[in-house]
Coordinates of C-alpha atoms and ligand atoms in Angstrom, one line a residue:
M1 CA 0.0 0.0 0.0
N2 CA 1.1 3.5 -0.7
D3 CA 2.0 5.1 2.6
K4 CA 1.0 8.5 1.5
K5 CA -2.6 7.4 1.1
P6 CA -4.9 7.7 4.1
K7 CA -5.2 4.4 6.0
R8 CA -8.3 2.5 4.9
R9 CA -11.0 2.3 7.5
S10 CA -11.0 -1.5 7.3
Q11 CA -7.4 -1.4 8.6
E12 CA -8.7 0.0 11.8
W13 CA -9.8 -3.6 12.3
F14 CA -7.6 -5.8 10.2
G15 CA -4.4 -3.8 10.3
R16 CA -4.0 -3.8 14.0
E17 CA -1.6 -5.7 16.2
G18 CA -2.3 -7.3 19.6
K19 CA -5.5 -8.8 20.8
D20 CA -7.8 -6.5 18.8
G21 CA -6.2 -7.3 15.5
F22 CA -6.3 -11.0 16.4
L23 CA -10.0 -10.8 17.3
H24 CA -10.9 -9.0 14.1
R25 CA -8.9 -11.3 11.7
S26 CA -9.0 -14.6 13.4
W27 CA -12.8 -15.0 13.6
I28 CA -13.2 -14.0 9.9
K29 CA -10.5 -16.5 8.9
N30 CA -12.7 -19.3 10.2
Q31 CA -14.4 -19.0 6.8
G32 CA -11.2 -20.0 5.0
Y33 CA -9.8 -16.6 4.0
P34 CA -6.0 -16.5 3.5
D35 CA -3.7 -14.0 5.3
D36 CA -3.1 -11.7 2.4
L37 CA -6.7 -10.6 2.1
F38 CA -6.2 -8.6 5.3
D39 CA -3.2 -6.7 3.9
G40 CA -4.9 -3.3 3.4
R41 CA -6.7 -4.0 0.1
P42 CA -10.2 -2.5 -0.2
V43 CA -12.8 -4.4 1.8
I44 CA -16.1 -4.3 0.0
G45 CA -19.3 -5.0 1.8
I46 CA -22.0 -6.6 -0.3
C47 CA -25.3 -5.5 1.2
N48 CA -27.7 -8.3 0.4
T49 CA -31.5 -8.2 0.6
W50 CA -31.9 -11.9 -0.4
S51 CA -34.8 -13.6 1.3
E52 CA -37.2 -16.3 0.2
L53 CA -39.9 -14.1 1.7
T54 CA -38.8 -11.4 -0.8
P55 CA -39.3 -13.4 -4.0
C56 CA -38.2 -10.5 -6.2
N57 CA -34.8 -10.8 -4.6
G58 CA -34.7 -14.6 -4.5
H59 CA -31.7 -14.8 -6.9
F60 CA -29.5 -12.4 -4.9
R61 CA -27.1 -15.0 -3.5
E62 CA -26.2 -15.9 -7.0
L63 CA -26.0 -12.3 -8.0
A64 CA -23.6 -11.6 -5.1
E65 CA -21.2 -14.3 -6.3
F66 CA -20.8 -12.4 -9.5
V67 CA -20.1 -9.2 -7.6
K68 CA -17.5 -11.1 -5.6
R69 CA -15.8 -12.2 -8.8
G70 CA -15.5 -8.7 -9.9
V71 CA -14.2 -7.5 -6.5
Y72 CA -11.5 -10.2 -6.4
E73 CA -10.5 -9.5 -10.0
A74 CA -9.9 -5.8 -9.1
G75 CA -7.9 -6.7 -6.0
G76 CA -10.5 -6.2 -3.3
F77 CA -11.8 -8.4 -0.5
P78 CA -15.6 -8.9 -0.7
L79 CA -17.6 -9.6 2.4
E80 CA -21.3 -10.2 2.0
F81 CA -23.7 -9.3 4.7
P82 CA -27.5 -9.6 5.0
V83 CA -29.9 -6.8 6.0
M84 CA -33.6 -6.8 6.6
S85 CA -35.4 -7.6 3.4
L86 CA -38.8 -6.2 2.6
G87 CA -41.0 -8.3 0.4
E88 CA -43.8 -6.1 -0.9
T89 CA -46.3 -8.9 -1.5
Q90 CA -45.9 -10.6 1.9
L91 CA -45.2 -8.1 4.6
R92 CA -48.2 -6.8 6.5
P93 CA -49.5 -4.3 7.3
T94 CA -47.2 -2.8 4.5
A95 CA -43.5 -3.1 3.6
M96 CA -43.3 0.7 3.8
L97 CA -43.8 0.5 7.6
F98 CA -40.3 -1.1 7.7
R99 CA -38.4 0.9 5.1
N100 CA -36.9 3.2 7.7
L101 CA -36.2 0.3 10.0
A102 CA -34.3 -1.5 7.2
S103 CA -32.4 1.7 6.4
M104 CA -31.2 1.8 10.0
D105 CA -30.0 -1.8 9.7
V106 CA -28.1 -0.9 6.5
E107 CA -26.6 2.2 8.0
E108 CA -25.4 0.6 11.2
S109 CA -24.2 -2.6 9.5
I110 CA -22.0 -0.5 7.2
R111 CA -20.7 1.9 9.8
G112 CA -20.0 -0.7 12.5
N113 CA -18.0 -3.1 10.3
P114 CA -14.6 -3.1 8.5
I115 CA -15.9 -1.9 5.2
D116 CA -14.3 0.6 2.8
G117 CA -16.9 0.5 0.0
V118 CA -20.4 -0.9 -0.5
V119 CA -22.3 -2.7 -3.2
L120 CA -26.1 -2.5 -2.7
L121 CA -28.1 -5.4 -4.1
M122 CA -31.6 -4.0 -4.6
G123 CA -34.8 -5.3 -6.2
C124 CA -38.2 -5.4 -4.6
D125 CA -39.8 -2.0 -4.1
K126 CA -38.6 -0.9 -0.6
T127 CA -35.3 -2.7 -0.8
T128 CA -34.0 0.1 -3.1
P129 CA -34.8 3.2 -1.0
S130 CA -34.0 1.5 2.3
L131 CA -30.5 0.6 1.1
L132 CA -29.8 4.0 -0.5
M133 CA -31.1 5.8 2.6
G134 CA -28.9 3.7 4.9
A135 CA -25.8 4.0 2.7
A136 CA -26.4 7.8 2.2
S137 CA -26.3 8.2 6.0
C138 CA -22.7 6.7 5.9
N139 CA -21.4 8.3 2.7
L140 CA -18.8 5.7 1.8
P141 CA -18.0 4.9 -1.8
T142 CA -21.2 3.1 -2.9
I143 CA -22.5 1.5 -6.0
G144 CA -25.9 -0.2 -6.7
V145 CA -26.9 -3.1 -8.8
S146 CA -30.5 -4.0 -9.2
G147 CA -31.8 -7.5 -9.5
G148 CA -33.6 -6.9 -12.7
P149 CA -37.2 -7.5 -13.7
M150 CA -39.0 -10.8 -14.3
L151 CA -39.7 -12.0 -17.8
S152 CA -43.0 -10.8 -19.2
G153 CA -46.1 -12.5 -17.9
Q154 CA -47.9 -14.7 -20.5
F155 CA -51.5 -15.8 -20.2
R156 CA -53.6 -17.3 -22.9
G157 CA -51.8 -15.6 -25.8
K158 CA -51.5 -12.2 -24.1
Q159 CA -48.9 -10.4 -22.1
I160 CA -49.9 -9.7 -18.5
G161 CA -48.0 -7.4 -16.2
S162 CA -47.2 -7.7 -12.5
G163 CA -49.7 -5.9 -10.4
T164 CA -51.4 -4.1 -13.3
G165 CA -52.8 -7.4 -14.6
V166 CA -54.0 -8.3 -11.1
W167 CA -55.9 -5.1 -10.7
Q168 CA -57.4 -5.5 -14.2
M169 CA -58.4 -9.1 -13.8
S170 CA -59.8 -8.8 -10.3
E171 CA -62.0 -6.0 -11.5
D172 CA -63.1 -8.3 -14.4
V173 CA -64.0 -11.0 -11.8
R174 CA -65.9 -8.5 -9.7
G175 CA -67.7 -7.2 -12.8
G176 CA -68.6 -10.7 -13.9
K177 CA -66.3 -10.7 -17.0
M178 CA -63.9 -13.4 -15.8
T179 CA -64.4 -16.6 -13.7
Q180 CA -62.6 -17.3 -10.5
E181 CA -61.0 -20.4 -12.1
E182 CA -59.5 -18.3 -14.9
F183 CA -58.2 -15.8 -12.3
T184 CA -56.5 -18.6 -10.4
A185 CA -55.0 -20.0 -13.5
A186 CA -53.3 -16.7 -14.3
E187 CA -51.4 -16.9 -11.0
S188 CA -48.7 -19.2 -12.5
C189 CA -48.6 -17.3 -15.7
M190 CA -47.9 -13.8 -14.4
H191 CA -44.7 -14.5 -12.5
R192 CA -42.6 -17.1 -14.2
S193 CA -39.0 -16.2 -13.6
K194 CA -36.7 -14.7 -11.1
G195 CA -36.8 -10.9 -10.7
H196 CA -38.9 -8.0 -9.6
C197 CA -42.2 -6.8 -11.0
M198 CA -41.9 -6.3 -14.8
T199 CA -44.3 -3.4 -15.2
M200 CA -43.1 0.2 -14.7
G201 CA -44.1 -0.2 -11.0
T202 CA -42.1 1.0 -8.1
A203 CA -39.3 -1.6 -8.4
S204 CA -38.6 -0.8 -12.0
T205 CA -39.1 2.9 -11.3
M206 CA -36.6 2.8 -8.4
A207 CA -34.1 0.7 -10.5
S208 CA -34.4 3.5 -13.1
M209 CA -33.9 6.1 -10.4
V210 CA -30.7 4.4 -9.3
E211 CA -29.5 4.6 -12.9
A212 CA -30.7 8.2 -13.4
L213 CA -29.1 9.3 -10.1
G214 CA -25.8 7.9 -11.4
V215 CA -25.5 5.3 -8.6
A216 CA -25.4 2.3 -10.9
L217 CA -23.6 1.4 -14.1
P218 CA -25.5 2.3 -17.3
G219 CA -28.1 -0.3 -18.2
N220 CA -28.9 -1.2 -14.6
A221 CA -32.7 -0.5 -14.8
A222 CA -34.0 -2.9 -17.4
I223 CA -31.8 -6.0 -18.0
P224 CA -34.0 -8.9 -17.1
A225 CA -33.1 -10.8 -14.0
V226 CA -32.4 -14.0 -15.8
D227 CA -30.5 -12.5 -18.7
S228 CA -26.8 -13.4 -18.6
R229 CA -26.1 -9.7 -19.0
R230 CA -27.5 -9.0 -15.5
Y231 CA -24.7 -11.2 -14.0
R232 CA -22.2 -9.5 -16.2
Q233 CA -23.4 -6.2 -14.8
A234 CA -23.0 -7.5 -11.3
Q235 CA -19.4 -8.6 -12.0
L236 CA -18.5 -5.3 -13.6
T237 CA -20.1 -3.5 -10.6
G238 CA -17.8 -5.6 -8.3
R239 CA -14.7 -4.5 -10.3
R240 CA -15.8 -0.8 -10.3
I241 CA -16.4 -0.5 -6.5
V242 CA -12.8 -1.4 -5.8
E243 CA -11.7 1.4 -8.2
M244 CA -14.2 3.8 -6.5
V245 CA -12.6 3.1 -3.1
N246 CA -9.2 3.8 -4.6
E247 CA -10.5 7.0 -6.0
D248 CA -12.4 7.8 -2.8
L249 CA -15.5 8.5 -4.9
R250 CA -18.2 8.8 -2.3
L251 CA -21.9 8.8 -2.5
S252 CA -22.2 12.5 -1.7
T253 CA -20.2 13.3 -4.9
I254 CA -22.8 11.4 -7.0
L255 CA -26.0 12.3 -5.1
T256 CA -26.0 16.0 -5.8
R257 CA -29.0 18.3 -6.4
S258 CA -28.4 17.9 -10.2
A259 CA -28.6 14.1 -9.8
F260 CA -32.0 14.4 -8.1
E261 CA -33.3 16.8 -10.7
N262 CA -32.2 14.4 -13.4
A263 CA -34.0 11.6 -11.6
I264 CA -37.3 13.6 -11.4
R265 CA -37.1 14.3 -15.1
V266 CA -36.4 10.7 -15.9
N267 CA -39.3 9.6 -13.7
A268 CA -41.7 11.7 -15.9
A269 CA -40.2 10.3 -19.1
I270 CA -40.7 6.7 -17.9
G271 CA -44.2 7.3 -16.4
G272 CA -42.7 6.2 -13.1
S273 CA -44.3 5.4 -9.8
T274 CA -45.7 8.0 -7.3
N275 CA -43.7 6.1 -4.7
A276 CA -40.5 7.6 -6.1
V277 CA -41.6 11.0 -4.8
I278 CA -41.5 9.8 -1.2
H279 CA -38.4 7.7 -1.6
L280 CA -36.3 10.4 -3.4
L281 CA -37.3 13.0 -0.8
A282 CA -36.1 10.6 2.0
I283 CA -32.8 9.8 0.2
A284 CA -32.1 13.5 -0.4
G285 CA -32.8 14.2 3.3
R286 CA -30.2 11.6 4.2
I287 CA -27.4 12.9 2.0
G288 CA -28.2 16.5 2.8
V289 CA -29.6 17.7 -0.6
K290 CA -32.4 20.2 -0.3
L291 CA -35.3 18.7 -2.2
D292 CA -39.0 19.3 -1.6
L293 CA -42.4 18.2 -2.9
A294 CA -42.8 21.3 -5.1
D295 CA -39.6 20.4 -7.0
W296 CA -41.5 17.4 -8.4
D297 CA -44.1 19.5 -10.1
R298 CA -41.8 22.4 -11.0
I299 CA -39.1 20.2 -12.6
G300 CA -41.0 17.2 -13.9
S301 CA -44.7 17.8 -14.5
A302 CA -44.5 19.5 -17.9
L303 CA -42.3 16.7 -19.4
P304 CA -43.8 14.0 -21.5
C305 CA -43.8 10.3 -20.9
L306 CA -42.0 8.5 -23.7
V307 CA -42.3 5.0 -22.5
N308 CA -45.3 2.9 -23.5
L309 CA -45.1 0.6 -20.5
Q310 CA -47.8 -0.7 -18.2
P311 CA -49.4 0.6 -16.0
S312 CA -49.6 3.8 -18.2
G313 CA -49.2 1.9 -21.5
K314 CA -49.0 -1.5 -23.0
F315 CA -45.5 -3.1 -22.9
L316 CA -43.3 -4.6 -20.2
M317 CA -39.8 -4.3 -18.9
E318 CA -38.4 -7.0 -21.1
D319 CA -39.6 -5.1 -24.2
F320 CA -38.1 -1.9 -22.6
Y321 CA -34.7 -3.6 -22.4
Y322 CA -34.8 -4.8 -25.9
A323 CA -35.8 -1.3 -27.1
G324 CA -32.7 0.2 -25.5
G325 CA -33.7 0.6 -21.9
L326 CA -33.2 3.7 -19.8
P327 CA -30.1 5.0 -21.6
A328 CA -32.3 5.4 -24.8
V329 CA -34.8 7.4 -22.8
M330 CA -32.2 9.6 -21.2
R331 CA -30.6 10.3 -24.5
E332 CA -34.0 11.3 -25.9
I333 CA -34.5 13.9 -23.1
R334 CA -30.8 14.8 -22.8
E335 CA -31.5 18.5 -23.5
V336 CA -33.3 18.8 -20.1
L337 CA -30.8 16.7 -18.2
D338 CA -27.7 18.0 -16.4
Q339 CA -25.4 16.0 -18.6
K340 CA -22.4 17.0 -16.5
A341 CA -23.7 15.0 -13.5
L342 CA -21.1 12.5 -12.4
T343 CA -21.9 8.8 -12.2
V344 CA -20.3 5.9 -10.4
N345 CA -18.3 4.7 -13.5
G346 CA -16.4 8.0 -13.3
K347 CA -18.1 9.3 -16.4
T348 CA -20.9 11.9 -16.7
I349 CA -24.5 11.1 -17.6
G350 CA -23.9 12.8 -20.9
E351 CA -20.9 10.6 -21.7
N352 CA -22.9 7.5 -20.7
I353 CA -25.8 8.2 -22.9
A354 CA -24.1 9.8 -25.9
D355 CA -24.5 6.8 -28.2
A356 CA -27.4 5.0 -26.6
P357 CA -29.5 3.5 -29.4
C358 CA -33.3 3.1 -29.5
W359 CA -34.3 -0.1 -31.3
N360 CA -38.1 0.2 -31.0
R361 CA -40.0 3.4 -31.3
E362 CA -43.3 1.7 -30.3
V363 CA -41.9 1.1 -26.9
I364 CA -39.7 4.2 -26.4
Q365 CA -41.2 7.1 -28.3
S366 CA -39.4 10.2 -29.3
L367 CA -39.5 13.6 -27.6
A368 CA -41.0 15.0 -30.8
D369 CA -43.8 12.3 -30.8
P370 CA -44.2 11.3 -27.1
F371 CA -46.4 8.7 -25.7
K372 CA -48.2 11.1 -23.4
V373 CA -47.7 14.9 -22.9
N374 CA -47.4 16.7 -19.5
A375 CA -47.0 13.3 -17.8
G376 CA -44.8 14.1 -14.8
I377 CA -46.2 13.9 -11.3
A378 CA -48.5 16.9 -10.4
V379 CA -48.6 18.3 -6.9
L380 CA -52.0 19.5 -5.7
R381 CA -52.7 21.9 -2.9
G382 CA -55.8 23.4 -1.3
N383 CA -57.7 23.3 1.9
L384 CA -57.9 19.5 1.6
A385 CA -54.2 19.2 1.3
P386 CA -52.4 22.3 2.6
D387 CA -49.0 20.5 2.6
G388 CA -49.7 18.8 -0.8
A389 CA -51.0 15.7 -2.5
V390 CA -49.8 14.0 -5.7
I391 CA -51.4 12.6 -8.8
K392 CA -49.9 10.7 -11.7
P393 CA -51.7 12.2 -14.7
S394 CA -50.2 9.6 -17.1
A395 CA -52.1 6.9 -15.3
A396 CA -55.3 8.9 -14.9
S397 CA -58.4 9.4 -17.1
P398 CA -58.1 12.7 -18.9
H399 CA -61.8 13.6 -18.5
L400 CA -61.5 13.3 -14.7
L401 CA -58.5 15.6 -14.2
K402 CA -60.9 18.5 -13.7
H403 CA -63.9 17.2 -11.7
R404 CA -66.4 18.2 -9.0
G405 CA -68.0 15.4 -7.2
R406 CA -69.9 14.3 -4.1
A407 CA -67.7 12.6 -1.4
V408 CA -68.4 9.0 -0.5
V409 CA -66.3 8.6 2.6
F410 CA -64.6 5.5 4.1
E411 CA -63.2 6.1 7.6
T412 CA -60.8 3.1 7.3
I413 CA -59.8 0.5 4.8
E414 CA -61.8 -2.0 6.7
D415 CA -64.8 0.2 6.4
F416 CA -64.2 0.4 2.7
H417 CA -64.0 -3.4 2.3
A418 CA -67.1 -3.9 4.4
R419 CA -69.3 -1.6 2.2
I420 CA -67.8 -1.4 -1.3
D421 CA -69.7 -4.4 -2.7
D422 CA -73.0 -3.3 -1.1
E423 CA -75.5 -2.8 -3.9
N424 CA -77.2 -0.1 -1.7
L425 CA -74.0 2.0 -1.4
D426 CA -75.0 5.5 -2.3
I427 CA -72.5 6.2 -5.1
D428 CA -72.6 7.0 -8.8
G429 CA -70.0 7.6 -11.5
N430 CA -69.6 11.3 -10.6
C431 CA -68.8 10.7 -7.0
I432 CA -65.4 10.9 -5.4
M433 CA -64.3 8.1 -3.1
V434 CA -62.4 9.4 0.0
L435 CA -60.4 7.1 2.2
K436 CA -59.0 8.1 5.6
G437 CA -56.5 6.6 8.0
C438 CA -54.0 5.2 5.6
G439 CA -51.1 7.7 6.0
P440 CA -47.7 7.3 7.6
K441 CA -49.0 7.4 11.2
G442 CA -52.6 6.3 10.5
Y443 CA -52.1 2.8 9.0
P444 CA -49.3 2.9 10.2
G445 CA -46.8 2.8 7.3
M446 CA -48.9 4.4 4.5
A447 CA -50.2 1.4 2.8
E448 CA -50.7 1.0 -1.0
V449 CA -54.5 1.1 -0.9
G450 CA -55.2 4.5 -2.5
N451 CA -56.3 2.9 -5.8
M452 CA -59.6 1.6 -4.2
P453 CA -61.4 -0.9 -6.4
L454 CA -64.6 0.4 -7.9
P455 CA -68.1 -0.8 -6.7
P456 CA -69.3 -3.7 -8.8
K457 CA -72.5 -1.8 -9.7
L458 CA -70.4 0.9 -11.4
L459 CA -68.2 -1.7 -13.1
R460 CA -71.3 -3.3 -14.5
Q461 CA -72.3 0.0 -15.9
G462 CA -69.0 0.1 -17.8
I463 CA -67.5 2.7 -15.5
T464 CA -63.8 2.0 -15.2
D465 CA -62.5 5.0 -13.3
I466 CA -63.8 7.6 -10.8
V467 CA -61.8 10.1 -8.7
R468 CA -60.3 8.6 -5.5
I469 CA -58.6 10.6 -2.8
S470 CA -56.7 9.4 0.3
D471 CA -53.6 9.8 2.5
A472 CA -52.4 6.4 1.3
R473 CA -49.9 5.4 -1.4
M474 CA -50.6 3.4 -4.5
S475 CA -48.7 0.6 -6.0
G476 CA -46.6 1.7 -8.9
T477 CA -48.3 -0.9 -11.0
A478 CA -51.7 0.7 -10.4
Y479 CA -53.6 3.3 -12.4
G480 CA -56.7 5.5 -12.3
T481 CA -57.5 9.1 -11.3
V482 CA -56.1 8.7 -7.9
V483 CA -55.0 11.5 -5.6
L484 CA -52.5 10.2 -3.1
H485 CA -50.3 11.2 -0.1
V486 CA -52.7 13.9 1.1
S487 CA -50.8 15.8 3.7
P488 CA -51.3 16.3 6.6
E489 CA -52.9 12.9 6.9
A490 CA -56.2 12.2 8.6
A491 CA -54.6 10.6 11.7
V492 CA -53.0 13.9 12.7
G493 CA -56.2 15.8 12.2
G494 CA -55.6 17.0 8.6
A495 CA -58.6 18.3 6.7
L496 CA -59.0 14.8 5.2
A497 CA -60.2 13.7 8.7
L498 CA -63.0 16.2 8.5
V499 CA -64.6 15.2 5.1
R500 CA -68.1 13.8 5.5
N501 CA -70.4 12.0 3.1
G502 CA -72.1 14.4 0.7
D503 CA -69.4 17.2 0.9
M504 CA -68.5 18.5 -2.5
I505 CA -64.9 18.3 -3.6
D506 CA -63.2 20.1 -6.5
L507 CA -60.3 18.5 -8.2
D508 CA -58.5 20.6 -10.8
V509 CA -55.2 19.1 -11.8
P510 CA -54.4 21.8 -14.5
A511 CA -54.8 24.4 -11.7
R512 CA -53.1 22.1 -9.1
R513 CA -56.1 22.5 -6.8
L514 CA -57.8 20.2 -4.4
H515 CA -60.6 21.9 -2.5
L516 CA -63.1 20.7 0.0
D517 CA -66.2 22.9 -0.5
V518 CA -67.0 23.4 3.2
S519 CA -66.7 26.7 5.1
D520 CA -63.8 27.3 7.4
A521 CA -66.3 27.8 10.3
E522 CA -67.8 24.3 9.7
L523 CA -64.4 22.7 9.3
A524 CA -63.3 24.3 12.6
R525 CA -66.5 23.0 14.3
R526 CA -65.7 19.5 12.9
H527 CA -62.1 19.7 14.0
A528 CA -63.2 20.5 17.6
L529 CA -65.1 17.2 17.6
W530 CA -62.2 15.2 16.0
K531 CA -60.4 12.7 18.3
P532 CA -57.0 11.2 17.4
A533 CA -56.6 7.4 17.2
A534 CA -54.8 5.6 20.0
T535 CA -51.0 5.4 19.7
P536 CA -49.4 1.9 19.5
L537 CA -48.2 0.8 22.9
R538 CA -44.7 -0.5 22.2
G539 CA -42.0 -1.8 19.8
W540 CA -41.2 -0.6 16.3
Y541 CA -44.8 0.5 15.7
R542 CA -44.5 2.9 18.7
I543 CA -41.1 4.3 17.6
Y544 CA -42.4 4.7 14.0
V545 CA -45.6 6.5 14.9
D546 CA -43.8 8.8 17.4
H547 CA -41.2 9.8 14.9
V548 CA -42.4 9.4 11.3
Q549 CA -42.7 12.6 9.3
Q550 CA -45.6 13.3 6.9
A551 CA -45.6 12.2 3.3
H552 CA -44.6 15.6 1.8
L553 CA -41.3 15.2 3.7
G554 CA -40.5 11.7 2.6
A555 CA -42.0 9.8 5.6
D556 CA -38.5 9.3 7.1
L557 CA -38.2 9.3 10.9
D558 CA -37.2 12.7 12.2
V559 CA -34.2 11.2 14.0
L560 CA -32.9 9.6 10.8
V561 CA -32.7 12.6 8.6
G562 CA -29.1 13.6 7.8
N563 CA -26.0 11.5 8.0
S564 CA -23.3 10.6 10.5
G565 CA -20.5 9.7 8.1
A566 CA -18.5 6.5 8.5
E567 CA -16.2 7.4 11.4
V568 CA -14.8 4.3 13.0
S569 CA -16.2 4.0 16.5
R570 CA -14.7 2.8 19.8
D571 CA -13.3 -0.6 20.3
S572 CA -15.6 -3.5 21.0
H573 CA -13.3 -5.3 23.5
Ligands
LIG601 FE1 -41.4 -7.1 -5.4 FE2 -43.3 -5.9 -7.1 S1 -43.6 -7.3 -5.4 S2 -41.1 -5.7 -7.0

């Protein structure tokens, strides 16, 4: 090692003499590592979210082996470690309740161990933001590699997409257009390979955000999980992180304000998930970049969506990869990107996308002939959402973007489930469904229930969309005229808590307005009668509810915002 270089932090463990050096090396050697691996070469932590309960990340042990190959080839010493894995389809009440908990696991696992640089293995929805948030709070050299999407779902001669197909087919069953047997048969046809959801849902969106932020090698977002090039990407990532440690290229150098602005623009161009709003706000808060909800509208809302992918369009991630993937999209919108933003391969965004080809204009349309115009996320405000709410116009019905309707209120999601199929429910196609109690503190964890299914009696009339408003989130695979993330949420006494059946609500997306047509005096009277729900008594639920911030701030815990660096702490023995 060059003596002039600062001592690597891993040498504060492995480079010691006496009992401490013995303790740190000897126990690791029980896994068969030779002496020379402790000689001061970069120690690379591979942060793995593998779990059989997170099926989207079920191939990550294999993926990690390819990262290790690359690390060894470049002269590093890879050490893989597990962190809490969040499976979107299994965790109840919602994986989002545990995003911040997992981020703490990541942060403290990195900081407390002899690690000089980190590779983040990310796939299922919350595994991407939780790892980025935790790593950002340490700010070591860090690179991400996503697990890649599943192959396209195939059912009876048609492509079916993760999530999106479920919402469509379940409405068909409820509306009498599909039998339960057919619905069950589709289960095995939708998800037929390793990987994460293959629509432009939250996982694909966040994998795209990782690439747009510059935290992964080009091509990260779309390579299918089972494509050999995904494993090649992992191996190259392993090589690169060793170089990044040698260059001391830290996450804060990559995650700049420009990087976040680029990501917001890319999110518009891909028709990305509304969940990206919350996650990027939280990541920015960790790395110390000032980003707020208004930035999403100001920077991204006027941009078009170029990508014809479900849930906004027709194709799936496999098609997207074959069409050129994210580099092709970014090249198309390069004029609005900060092309000088640095990425983990040491090159700028502009250099990375300079020659990116598009092979299929049906899947990735051009800026001159976009798939949808003005498609970025819109931020609404008004007396119903003083701190903001969001809507994804690309997934909404154009005729409902300006709408006045009578509120049909559900106090909880259980109340909704109990009454939505009731033929006597007083609702018609002009009504607005309002759901309360599903925000960060209220659920708790801000569940993905904002895209409430429609009443069967409306479905039978051929109505496929009505306005829905809540403090919940929505799956990135879902669609509809759905207003989400109303802040402040009902559980803290926001105006949403005060809406009653029969109130009139004005939604005006072009004017960015969400208004409850009830007088201030009447709202004050209702607020005086409002009672907060009981706080959970103990454990993580208690910590979460006591400390989680509202959606417009990214729903991080107040005590986790910011970062503490990667200073080596006191000795353990
Ligand atoms: Fe894991 Fe969709 S359930 S990515």
